[in-house]
Tab-separated table of N, CA and C in Angstrom:
chain	number	residue	atom	x	y	z
A	1	ALA	N	-14.432	-6.624	25.727
A	1	ALA	CA	-15.577	-7.549	24.883
A	1	ALA	C	-16.234	-6.702	23.492
A	2	ILE	N	-16.483	-5.240	24.072
A	2	ILE	CA	-16.733	-4.486	23.304
A	2	ILE	C	-16.298	-3.561	22.157
A	3	CYS	N	-14.749	-3.899	22.722
A	3	CYS	CA	-13.163	-3.355	22.208
A	3	CYS	C	-12.674	-4.791	20.959
A	4	GLN	N	-13.441	-5.125	21.026
A	4	GLN	CA	-12.520	-6.820	19.963
A	4	GLN	C	-14.005	-6.715	19.527
A	5	ALA	N	-15.125	-6.623	19.833
A	5	ALA	CA	-16.201	-6.519	18.634
A	5	ALA	C	-16.047	-5.316	17.475
A	6	TRP	N	-15.053	-4.233	18.661
A	6	TRP	CA	-15.627	-2.822	17.734
A	6	TRP	C	-14.338	-1.806	18.326
A	7	PRO	N	-12.689	-2.594	17.804
A	7	PRO	CA	-11.526	-2.086	17.690
A	7	PRO	C	-11.799	0.172	17.303
A	8	LYS	N	-12.752	-0.320	16.520
A	8	LYS	CA	-12.444	1.907	16.566
A	8	LYS	C	-13.160	2.326	16.867
A	9	CYS	N	-14.045	1.811	18.037
A	9	CYS	CA	-14.678	1.821	19.423
A	9	CYS	C	-14.208	3.435	20.245
A	10	HIS	N	-15.278	4.078	20.802
A	10	HIS	CA	-14.760	5.382	21.291
A	10	HIS	C	-14.870	4.564	22.649
A	11	VAL	N	-14.415	4.384	24.208
A	11	VAL	CA	-15.023	4.230	24.764
A	11	VAL	C	-14.915	4.960	25.796
A	12	ILE	N	-16.399	6.229	27.099
A	12	ILE	CA	-15.583	6.900	27.516
A	12	ILE	C	-16.520	6.569	28.670
A	13	PHE	N	-15.584	6.766	30.186
A	13	PHE	CA	-16.003	6.244	31.007
A	13	PHE	C	-16.359	6.767	31.927
A	14	LEU	N	-17.828	6.319	32.954
A	14	LEU	CA	-18.825	7.675	32.926
A	14	LEU	C	-18.570	6.778	34.755
A	15	THR	N	-17.943	7.300	35.608
A	15	THR	CA	-17.665	5.953	37.156
A	15	THR	C	-17.904	7.507	38.640
A	16	GLY	N	-18.355	6.855	39.501
A	16	GLY	CA	-18.222	7.575	40.718
A	16	GLY	C	-16.339	7.200	41.830
A	17	ASN	N	-15.871	6.301	40.814
A	17	ASN	CA	-15.292	6.036	41.176
A	17	ASN	C	-13.534	6.953	41.130
A	18	ASP	N	-13.269	7.090	41.852
A	18	ASP	CA	-12.376	8.610	41.579
A	18	ASP	C	-10.747	8.022	41.957
A	19	GLN	N	-10.559	6.670	42.300
A	19	GLN	CA	-8.831	5.841	42.779
A	19	GLN	C	-8.837	5.402	41.272
A	20	VAL	N	-6.728	6.572	41.362
A	20	VAL	CA	-5.663	5.940	40.626
A	20	VAL	C	-5.679	4.802	40.091
A	21	ALA	N	-5.639	3.519	40.994
A	21	ALA	CA	-5.950	2.360	39.239
A	21	ALA	C	-7.116	2.052	38.918
A	22	TYR	N	-8.066	2.424	39.256
A	22	TYR	CA	-8.816	1.866	38.776
A	22	TYR	C	-9.435	2.256	37.284
A	23	ALA	N	-8.815	4.472	37.471
A	23	ALA	CA	-8.545	5.106	36.297
A	23	ALA	C	-7.352	4.368	35.322
A	24	GLN	N	-6.088	3.839	36.421
A	24	GLN	CA	-4.927	3.107	35.008
A	24	GLN	C	-5.656	1.854	33.927
A	25	LYS	N	-6.758	1.369	34.953
A	25	LYS	CA	-6.770	-0.345	34.402
A	25	LYS	C	-7.775	0.218	32.326
A	26	ALA	N	-8.379	1.148	33.049
A	26	ALA	CA	-9.627	1.835	32.583
A	26	ALA	C	-8.980	2.337	30.628
A	27	ILE	N	-8.225	3.007	31.640
A	27	ILE	CA	-6.849	4.119	30.601
A	27	ILE	C	-5.911	2.356	29.721
A	28	ARG	N	-5.487	1.647	30.880
A	28	ARG	CA	-5.177	0.929	29.173
A	28	ARG	C	-5.644	0.169	28.615
A	29	ASN	N	-7.105	0.420	28.002
A	29	ASN	CA	-7.984	-0.404	27.402
A	29	ASN	C	-7.637	1.197	25.908
A	30	ASN	N	-6.885	-0.288	24.641
A	30	ASN	CA	-6.575	0.450	23.252
A	30	ASN	C	-7.528	1.807	23.304
A	31	SER	N	-9.347	1.073	23.205
A	31	SER	CA	-9.994	2.154	22.906
A	31	SER	C	-10.299	2.624	24.033
A	32	PHE	N	-9.995	3.334	24.737
A	32	PHE	CA	-10.543	4.450	25.685
A	32	PHE	C	-9.889	5.889	25.562
A	33	PHE	N	-11.441	6.500	25.495
A	33	PHE	CA	-10.741	7.953	25.378
A	33	PHE	C	-10.760	8.315	26.187
A	34	ASP	N	-12.145	8.665	27.418
A	34	ASP	CA	-11.348	9.629	28.727
A	34	ASP	C	-12.312	9.076	29.534
A	35	TYR	N	-12.003	9.326	30.635
A	35	TYR	CA	-12.273	9.055	31.969
A	35	TYR	C	-13.300	10.155	32.249
A	36	ILE	N	-14.354	10.113	33.066
A	36	ILE	CA	-15.331	11.489	33.640
A	36	ILE	C	-15.567	10.570	34.935
A	37	LEU	N	-15.963	11.353	35.492
A	37	LEU	CA	-16.507	11.996	37.240
A	37	LEU	C	-17.823	12.288	37.432
A	38	LYS	N	-18.930	10.452	37.674
A	38	LYS	CA	-20.388	11.763	37.742
A	38	LYS	C	-20.493	13.028	38.667
A	39	ASN	N	-19.835	13.306	39.360
A	39	ASN	CA	-19.917	14.407	40.455
A	39	ASN	C	-19.583	16.054	39.190
A	40	GLU	N	-18.678	15.512	37.742
A	40	GLU	CA	-18.430	16.595	37.245
A	40	GLU	C	-19.537	17.171	36.319
A	41	ASP	N	-19.952	18.291	35.851
A	41	ASP	CA	-20.876	18.967	35.688
A	41	ASP	C	-21.192	18.362	34.288
A	42	ILE	N	-22.355	18.354	33.980
A	42	ILE	CA	-22.925	17.350	32.303
A	42	ILE	C	-21.895	17.988	31.054
A	43	THR	N	-21.557	19.180	31.094
A	43	THR	CA	-21.559	19.827	30.185
A	43	THR	C	-19.652	19.259	29.916
A	44	VAL	N	-19.045	18.728	30.401
A	44	VAL	CA	-17.377	18.118	30.395
A	44	VAL	C	-17.842	16.557	29.802
A	45	LEU	N	-19.637	15.718	29.855
A	45	LEU	CA	-19.432	14.893	29.372
A	45	LEU	C	-19.528	15.491	27.788
A	46	VAL	N	-20.732	15.842	27.909
A	46	VAL	CA	-21.039	16.611	26.252
A	46	VAL	C	-20.271	16.132	25.662
A	47	ASN	N	-19.032	17.836	25.677
A	47	ASN	CA	-18.127	17.941	24.950
A	47	ASN	C	-16.997	16.646	25.472
A	48	THR	N	-17.196	15.356	25.750
A	48	THR	CA	-16.209	14.611	25.832
A	48	THR	C	-16.727	13.879	24.486
A	49	ILE	N	-18.026	13.651	24.067
A	49	ILE	CA	-18.702	12.803	23.631
A	49	ILE	C	-18.529	13.729	22.218
A	50	TYR	N	-18.511	15.072	21.753
A	50	TYR	CA	-18.303	16.188	20.660
A	50	TYR	C	-16.516	15.228	20.384
A	51	LYS	N	-16.341	15.819	21.547
A	51	LYS	CA	-14.864	15.033	21.262
A	51	LYS	C	-14.587	13.889	19.986
A	52	SER	N	-14.924	12.709	20.961
A	52	SER	CA	-14.753	11.815	20.460
A	52	SER	C	-16.103	11.619	18.407
A	53	ILE	N	-16.695	11.826	18.886
A	53	ILE	CA	-16.672	11.747	17.809
A	53	ILE	C	-16.320	12.720	16.038
A	54	GLU	N	-15.524	14.050	16.959
A	54	GLU	CA	-14.882	15.011	15.930
A	54	GLU	C	-13.760	14.172	15.713
A	55	SER	N	-13.707	13.063	17.015
A	55	SER	CA	-12.005	12.293	16.509
A	55	SER	C	-12.164	11.214	15.132
A	56	ILE	N	-13.472	10.781	15.258
A	56	ILE	CA	-14.168	9.462	15.149
A	56	ILE	C	-14.108	9.775	13.650
A	57	GLU	N	-14.565	10.843	13.511
A	57	GLU	CA	-14.884	11.214	12.010
A	57	GLU	C	-13.317	11.559	11.081
A	58	ASN	N	-12.162	12.070	12.327
A	58	ASN	CA	-11.197	12.263	11.959
A	58	ASN	C	-10.528	11.680	11.105
A	59	GLN	N	-11.003	9.912	12.142
A	59	GLN	CA	-9.895	9.102	11.337
A	59	GLN	C	-10.152	8.311	10.726
A	60	ILE	N	-12.080	8.457	10.159
A	60	ILE	CA	-13.027	8.435	8.659
A	60	ILE	C	-12.325	8.351	7.658
A	61	ASN	N	-11.978	10.126	7.512
A	61	ASN	CA	-11.146	10.609	6.614
A	61	ASN	C	-10.043	9.714	7.060
A	62	ALA	N	-9.412	9.599	7.899
A	62	ALA	CA	-8.163	9.678	7.079
A	62	ALA	C	-7.748	8.213	6.484
A	63	ASP	N	-8.536	7.388	7.317
A	63	ASP	CA	-9.050	5.864	6.436
A	63	ASP	C	-9.421	6.776	5.208
A	64	LYS	N	-10.499	6.964	4.001
A	64	LYS	CA	-10.715	7.920	3.191
A	64	LYS	C	-9.296	8.174	2.541
A	65	VAL	N	-8.684	8.994	2.990
A	65	VAL	CA	-7.602	9.611	2.092
A	65	VAL	C	-6.195	8.354	2.078
A	66	PHE	N	-6.208	7.754	3.238
A	66	PHE	CA	-5.575	6.891	2.821
A	66	PHE	C	-5.544	5.357	1.357
A	67	ARG	N	-7.153	4.503	1.407
A	67	ARG	CA	-7.775	3.934	1.077
A	67	ARG	C	-7.543	4.650	-0.339
A	68	ASN	N	-7.440	6.674	-0.744
A	68	ASN	CA	-8.282	7.078	-2.104
A	68	ASN	C	-6.001	6.906	-2.342
A	69	MET	N	-4.929	6.551	-1.052
A	69	MET	CA	-4.154	6.944	-2.449
A	69	MET	C	-3.590	6.231	-2.507
A	70	GLN	N	-3.768	4.635	-1.639
A	70	GLN	CA	-3.871	2.551	-2.407
A	70	GLN	C	-4.356	3.092	-3.699
A	71	LYS	N	-5.445	3.871	-3.765
A	71	LYS	CA	-6.294	3.022	-5.514
A	71	LYS	C	-5.692	3.915	-6.737
A	72	ASN	N	-5.133	4.995	-6.270
A	72	ASN	CA	-4.545	6.416	-6.383
A	72	ASN	C	-3.171	5.532	-7.419
A	73	LEU	N	-2.358	5.222	-5.793
A	73	LEU	CA	-0.885	4.611	-6.380
A	73	LEU	C	-0.975	2.613	-7.039
A	74	GLN	N	-1.726	2.608	-6.947
A	74	GLN	CA	-2.339	1.663	-7.953
A	74	GLN	C	-2.220	1.581	-9.690
A	75	VAL	N	-3.577	2.540	-9.476
A	75	VAL	CA	-2.917	3.419	-11.067
A	75	VAL	C	-1.775	3.659	-11.907
A	76	ALA	N	-0.950	3.842	-10.723
A	76	ALA	CA	0.274	5.083	-10.756
A	76	ALA	C	1.254	3.502	-10.765
A	77	LEU	N	0.913	2.889	-10.330
A	77	LEU	CA	2.188	1.458	-10.250
A	77	LEU	C	3.067	1.547	-11.765
A	78	PRO	N	1.804	0.983	-13.121
A	78	PRO	CA	2.099	0.645	-14.231
A	78	PRO	C	3.380	1.867	-13.971
A	79	LEU	N	3.210	2.672	-14.608
A	79	LEU	CA	3.461	4.206	-15.136
A	79	LEU	C	5.044	4.341	-14.449
A	80	LEU	N	5.217	3.592	-13.064
A	80	LEU	CA	6.326	4.337	-11.754
A	80	LEU	C	7.348	3.117	-12.592
A	81	ARG	N	6.566	1.878	-13.137
A	81	ARG	CA	7.739	1.018	-13.007
A	81	ARG	C	8.204	1.039	-14.539
A	82	LYS	N	7.861	1.731	-15.571
A	82	LYS	CA	7.987	2.058	-16.658
A	82	LYS	C	8.579	2.739	-16.457
A	83	GLU	N	8.571	4.335	-16.039
A	83	GLU	CA	9.562	4.775	-15.591
A	83	GLU	C	10.814	4.384	-15.549
A	84	LEU	N	10.721	3.736	-14.248
A	84	LEU	CA	12.378	3.249	-13.319
A	84	LEU	C	12.878	2.608	-14.587
A	85	PHE	N	12.444	1.450	-15.134
A	85	PHE	CA	12.828	0.770	-15.864
A	85	PHE	C	12.815	1.352	-17.014
A	86	MET	N	12.759	1.827	-18.219
A	86	MET	CA	13.400	2.871	-18.669
A	86	MET	C	14.340	3.919	-18.406
A	87	HIS	N	14.974	4.521	-17.798
A	87	HIS	CA	15.889	4.858	-16.690
A	87	HIS	C	16.917	4.176	-16.699
A	88	ILE	N	16.699	2.075	-16.450
A	88	ILE	CA	17.880	1.138	-16.470
A	88	ILE	C	18.029	1.390	-17.405
A	89	ILE	N	17.250	1.153	-18.479
A	89	ILE	CA	17.616	0.311	-20.107
A	89	ILE	C	18.482	2.105	-20.858
A	90	ARG	N	18.226	3.531	-20.136
A	90	ARG	CA	18.918	4.008	-21.095
A	90	ARG	C	19.961	4.547	-20.306
A	91	GLY	N	20.575	3.878	-19.552
A	91	GLY	CA	21.909	3.469	-17.838
A	91	GLY	C	21.445	4.464	-17.255
A	92	LYS	N	20.482	4.919	-16.971
A	92	LYS	CA	20.800	6.403	-15.525
A	92	LYS	C	21.409	5.679	-14.734
A	93	ASN	N	22.839	6.488	-14.282
A	93	ASN	CA	24.081	5.922	-13.172
A	93	ASN	C	22.608	5.372	-11.902
A	94	ILE	N	21.954	4.382	-11.610
A	94	ILE	CA	21.396	4.312	-10.239
A	94	ILE	C	21.718	3.666	-8.773
A	95	GLU	N	21.919	4.029	-7.857
A	95	GLU	CA	22.403	3.546	-6.886
A	95	GLU	C	22.211	2.071	-6.371
A	96	MET	N	22.535	0.629	-6.823
A	96	MET	CA	22.435	-0.708	-6.048
A	96	MET	C	20.880	-0.507	-4.612
A	97	GLN	N	21.816	0.415	-3.789
A	97	GLN	CA	19.826	0.688	-2.320
A	97	GLN	C	18.965	1.594	-3.020
A	98	MET	N	19.133	2.286	-3.891
A	98	MET	CA	18.222	3.013	-4.472
A	98	MET	C	17.362	2.186	-5.395
A	99	LEU	N	18.122	1.369	-6.455
A	99	LEU	CA	17.297	0.902	-7.205
A	99	LEU	C	16.159	-0.924	-5.921
A	100	GLU	N	17.312	-0.994	-5.221
A	100	GLU	CA	16.227	-1.988	-4.447
A	100	GLU	C	14.918	-1.928	-3.335
A	101	THR	N	15.096	-0.668	-3.341
A	101	THR	CA	14.011	0.845	-2.345
A	101	THR	C	13.002	0.754	-3.422
A	102	LYS	N	13.230	0.963	-4.629
A	102	LYS	CA	12.414	1.015	-5.576
A	102	LYS	C	11.789	-0.067	-6.174
A	103	PHE	N	12.974	-0.979	-6.540
A	103	PHE	CA	11.708	-1.978	-6.907
A	103	PHE	C	11.202	-2.377	-5.061
A	104	GLU	N	10.732	-2.814	-4.219
A	104	GLU	CA	10.988	-2.592	-3.202
A	104	GLU	C	8.977	-1.789	-2.840
A	105	GLN	N	9.584	-0.190	-3.726
A	105	GLN	CA	8.217	0.641	-3.172
A	105	GLN	C	6.716	0.239	-5.004
A	106	TYR	N	7.684	-0.234	-5.178
A	106	TYR	CA	6.915	-0.357	-6.942
A	106	TYR	C	6.485	-1.941	-6.726
A	107	ALA	N	6.853	-2.463	-5.894
A	107	ALA	CA	6.011	-4.375	-5.977
A	107	ALA	C	6.616	-5.369	-7.269
A	108	ILE	N	8.043	-4.611	-7.598
A	108	ILE	CA	8.617	-5.491	-7.903
A	108	ILE	C	9.390	-6.473	-7.811
A	109	ASP	N	9.469	-7.603	-7.871
A	109	ASP	CA	9.958	-8.764	-7.467
A	109	ASP	C	10.877	-9.255	-7.133
A	110	PHE	N	11.694	-8.488	-8.007
A	110	PHE	CA	13.255	-8.665	-8.509
A	110	PHE	C	13.492	-9.145	-8.232
A	111	GLN	N	15.341	-9.555	-7.437
A	111	GLN	CA	16.797	-9.775	-7.166
A	111	GLN	C	18.010	-8.466	-7.923
A	112	VAL	N	18.054	-7.231	-7.175
A	112	VAL	CA	18.701	-6.408	-7.578
A	112	VAL	C	19.849	-6.753	-7.560
A	113	ASN	N	20.459	-8.013	-6.889
A	113	ASN	CA	21.950	-7.956	-8.034
A	113	ASN	C	21.598	-9.848	-8.219
A	114	ASP	N	20.686	-9.879	-9.405
A	114	ASP	CA	20.839	-11.605	-10.147
A	114	ASP	C	20.556	-10.626	-11.327
A	115	GLU	N	21.188	-11.583	-12.770
A	115	GLU	CA	20.647	-10.569	-14.281
A	115	GLU	C	19.838	-11.329	-14.344
A	116	ILE	N	18.762	-9.962	-14.888
A	116	ILE	CA	17.756	-10.281	-15.703
A	116	ILE	C	18.041	-9.803	-16.864
A	117	LEU	N	17.020	-10.542	-17.707
A	117	LEU	CA	16.582	-11.113	-19.296
A	117	LEU	C	15.859	-10.085	-20.026
A	118	LEU	N	16.466	-9.072	-21.039
A	118	LEU	CA	15.293	-8.569	-22.040
A	118	LEU	C	15.089	-8.818	-22.769
A	119	LEU	N	13.856	-8.960	-23.010
A	119	LEU	CA	12.999	-9.647	-23.938
A	119	LEU	C	12.646	-8.017	-24.914
A	120	CYS	N	12.611	-8.612	-25.975
A	120	CYS	CA	12.218	-6.738	-26.905
A	120	CYS	C	11.227	-7.474	-27.703
A	121	ALA	N	9.980	-7.092	-27.857
A	121	ALA	CA	8.589	-7.762	-29.123
A	121	ALA	C	8.922	-5.846	-29.989
A	122	VAL	N	8.785	-6.624	-31.131
A	122	VAL	CA	8.667	-5.872	-31.965
A	122	VAL	C	6.840	-6.243	-32.606
A	123	ILE	N	6.621	-5.136	-33.043
A	123	ILE	CA	4.793	-5.121	-34.187
A	123	ILE	C	5.097	-4.118	-34.835
A	124	ASN	N	4.488	-5.425	-35.732
A	124	ASN	CA	4.454	-4.320	-37.374
A	124	ASN	C	3.864	-2.958	-37.255
A	125	GLU	N	4.702	-1.962	-37.267
A	125	GLU	CA	4.047	-0.998	-37.643
A	125	GLU	C	1.507	-1.264	-37.925
A	126	GLY	N	0.758	-0.763	-37.440
A	126	GLY	CA	-0.500	-0.667	-37.939
A	126	GLY	C	-1.254	-1.746	-36.873
A	127	GLN	N	-0.383	-2.402	-36.684
A	127	GLN	CA	-1.236	-4.385	-35.931
A	127	GLN	C	-0.858	-4.160	-34.250
A	128	SER	N	-0.320	-3.214	-33.836
A	128	SER	CA	-0.318	-2.917	-32.395
A	128	SER	C	-1.642	-3.019	-31.701
A	129	ASP	N	-1.445	-4.192	-30.609
A	129	ASP	CA	-2.585	-3.745	-29.999
A	129	ASP	C	-2.802	-4.412	-28.380
A	130	HIS	N	-2.401	-3.480	-27.871
A	130	HIS	CA	-3.022	-3.686	-26.253
A	130	HIS	C	-3.197	-5.190	-26.043
A	131	PRO	N	-3.922	-5.101	-25.996
A	131	PRO	CA	-4.484	-6.582	-25.813
A	131	PRO	C	-4.149	-7.903	-26.154
A	132	VAL	N	-2.741	-7.785	-27.119
A	132	VAL	CA	-2.750	-8.263	-27.587
A	132	VAL	C	-1.257	-8.742	-27.378
A	133	ASN	N	-0.893	-7.643	-26.290
A	133	ASN	CA	0.161	-7.496	-25.393
A	133	ASN	C	-0.002	-8.245	-24.385
A	134	LEU	N	-1.153	-8.073	-23.595
A	134	LEU	CA	-1.127	-8.307	-22.599
A	134	LEU	C	-1.565	-10.182	-21.998
A	135	ALA	N	-1.915	-10.148	-23.700
A	135	ALA	CA	-2.036	-11.581	-23.546
A	135	ALA	C	-1.653	-12.486	-23.801
A	136	VAL	N	0.114	-11.695	-24.791
A	136	VAL	CA	1.429	-12.063	-24.692
A	136	VAL	C	1.892	-12.393	-23.318
A	137	ASP	N	1.694	-11.305	-22.408
A	137	ASP	CA	2.643	-11.137	-21.237
A	137	ASP	C	1.748	-12.590	-20.547
A	138	SER	N	0.415	-13.041	-20.651
A	138	SER	CA	0.096	-13.293	-19.400
A	138	SER	C	0.140	-14.264	-19.993
A	139	VAL	N	-0.180	-15.090	-21.418
A	139	VAL	CA	0.975	-16.309	-22.248
A	139	VAL	C	2.628	-16.885	-21.737
A	140	LEU	N	3.133	-15.763	-21.837
A	140	LEU	CA	4.345	-15.922	-20.555
A	140	LEU	C	4.324	-15.785	-19.167
A	141	ASN	N	3.881	-15.190	-18.253
A	141	ASN	CA	3.924	-15.289	-17.376
A	141	ASN	C	3.152	-16.807	-17.121
A	142	GLU	N	2.154	-16.947	-17.894
A	142	GLU	CA	1.949	-18.554	-17.177
A	142	GLU	C	2.943	-20.172	-17.614
A	143	HIS	N	3.555	-19.439	-18.746
A	143	HIS	CA	4.662	-20.765	-19.112
A	143	HIS	C	5.362	-20.867	-18.212
A	144	LEU	N	6.239	-19.612	-17.689
A	144	LEU	CA	7.415	-19.083	-15.966
A	144	LEU	C	7.297	-19.044	-15.197
A	145	LYS	N	5.706	-18.789	-14.544
A	145	LYS	CA	5.574	-18.611	-12.859
A	145	LYS	C	6.344	-19.278	-12.353
A	146	HIS	N	6.531	-20.933	-12.598
A	146	HIS	CA	7.261	-21.180	-11.648
A	146	HIS	C	8.558	-21.449	-11.685
A	147	THR	N	9.808	-20.606	-12.401
A	147	THR	CA	10.328	-20.709	-12.922
A	147	THR	C	11.119	-19.311	-12.047
A	148	HIS	N	10.177	-18.114	-13.121
A	148	HIS	CA	10.736	-16.474	-13.870
A	148	HIS	C	9.588	-15.593	-13.157
A	149	ARG	N	9.975	-14.536	-12.645
A	149	ARG	CA	9.245	-13.475	-12.984
A	149	ARG	C	9.530	-12.144	-13.282
A	150	THR	N	8.485	-11.711	-14.189
A	150	THR	CA	8.401	-11.201	-15.164
A	150	THR	C	7.316	-10.586	-15.266
A	151	TYR	N	7.586	-8.675	-15.663
A	151	TYR	CA	7.161	-7.378	-16.101
A	151	TYR	C	7.450	-6.703	-17.179
A	152	TYR	N	6.209	-6.422	-18.260
A	152	TYR	CA	6.360	-5.927	-18.875
A	152	TYR	C	6.097	-4.360	-19.106
A	153	ILE	N	6.515	-3.959	-20.479
A	153	ILE	CA	6.276	-2.151	-20.628
A	153	ILE	C	6.535	-2.250	-21.574
A	154	ASP	N	5.150	-1.471	-22.645
A	154	ASP	CA	4.577	-0.893	-23.685
A	154	ASP	C	5.873	0.308	-23.965
A	155	ILE	N	7.278	0.578	-24.933
A	155	ILE	CA	7.720	1.201	-25.000
A	155	ILE	C	7.063	2.170	-26.209
A	156	ASP	N	6.998	2.393	-26.904
A	156	ASP	CA	5.677	2.613	-27.647
A	156	ASP	C	4.783	2.207	-28.642
A	157	ASP	N	3.106	2.345	-29.576
A	157	ASP	CA	2.206	1.559	-30.220
A	157	ASP	C	3.556	0.381	-30.678
A	158	ASN	N	4.508	0.159	-31.066
A	158	ASN	CA	4.511	-1.252	-31.835
A	158	ASN	C	6.241	-1.786	-31.274
A	159	ILE	N	6.299	-0.819	-30.226
A	159	ILE	CA	7.737	-2.324	-28.675
A	159	ILE	C	7.314	-2.905	-27.729
A	160	VAL	N	7.417	-3.863	-27.070
A	160	VAL	CA	7.052	-4.231	-26.324
A	160	VAL	C	8.780	-4.761	-25.093
A	161	LEU	N	8.826	-4.467	-23.793
A	161	LEU	CA	9.689	-5.674	-23.381
A	161	LEU	C	8.930	-6.242	-22.271
A	162	TRP	N	10.197	-7.373	-22.669
A	162	TRP	CA	9.802	-7.528	-20.691
A	162	TRP	C	11.481	-7.793	-20.018
A	163	PHE	N	10.668	-8.010	-18.779
A	163	PHE	CA	12.263	-8.076	-18.489
A	163	PHE	C	11.467	-9.391	-17.147
A	164	ILE	N	13.056	-10.356	-17.090
A	164	ILE	CA	12.646	-11.471	-17.020
A	164	ILE	C	14.213	-12.515	-16.059
A	165	GLN	N	13.359	-12.200	-14.431
A	165	GLN	CA	14.210	-12.864	-13.660
A	165	GLN	C	14.767	-13.731	-13.717
A	166	GLN	N	14.876	-15.262	-12.990
A	166	GLN	CA	15.338	-16.758	-12.992
A	166	GLN	C	14.336	-16.635	-11.265
A	167	LYS	N	13.999	-17.299	-10.464
A	167	LYS	CA	13.647	-16.828	-9.131
A	167	LYS	C	14.831	-18.157	-8.647
A	168	LYS	N	15.088	-17.562	-7.756
A	168	LYS	CA	15.940	-18.198	-6.843
A	168	LYS	C	14.768	-19.598	-6.568
A	169	VAL	N	15.921	-21.074	-5.783
A	169	VAL	CA	15.673	-21.941	-5.675
A	169	VAL	C	15.838	-22.108	-4.692
């Protein structure tokens, strides 16, 4: 019940039972951390508690690093997508397997072997506005969301590209 309520909880068994079957049953629990006999020296228990605390702190730190990496990836994702699409536009030779992997890594829901329509918008110099590009992208996505997948990138201040692929039925 403890392990179900708190899956990351460490369980230290302190028991007078030194039977192997009893220890095996305890060890099969995923949250099991250690098994100590009551007749062992108190330093064994204290050291085990310190090791458990250190293990939990390490897991907390690893979770923080992972969350930061996920957050950084979300920030970097548009840049990674833009770089990939720019390679494609420039005719850089990318193997289909590699392209499929990149689409998956960058959460681009395109099929590698299906056609992609390229839509280019040129905005008059001086009239370019990033929120306008986002608004146009939003409208385009709203109208095509049931039939197509779309991604857009800003090439520079006044050129925007949309990559559009029809969804398979």
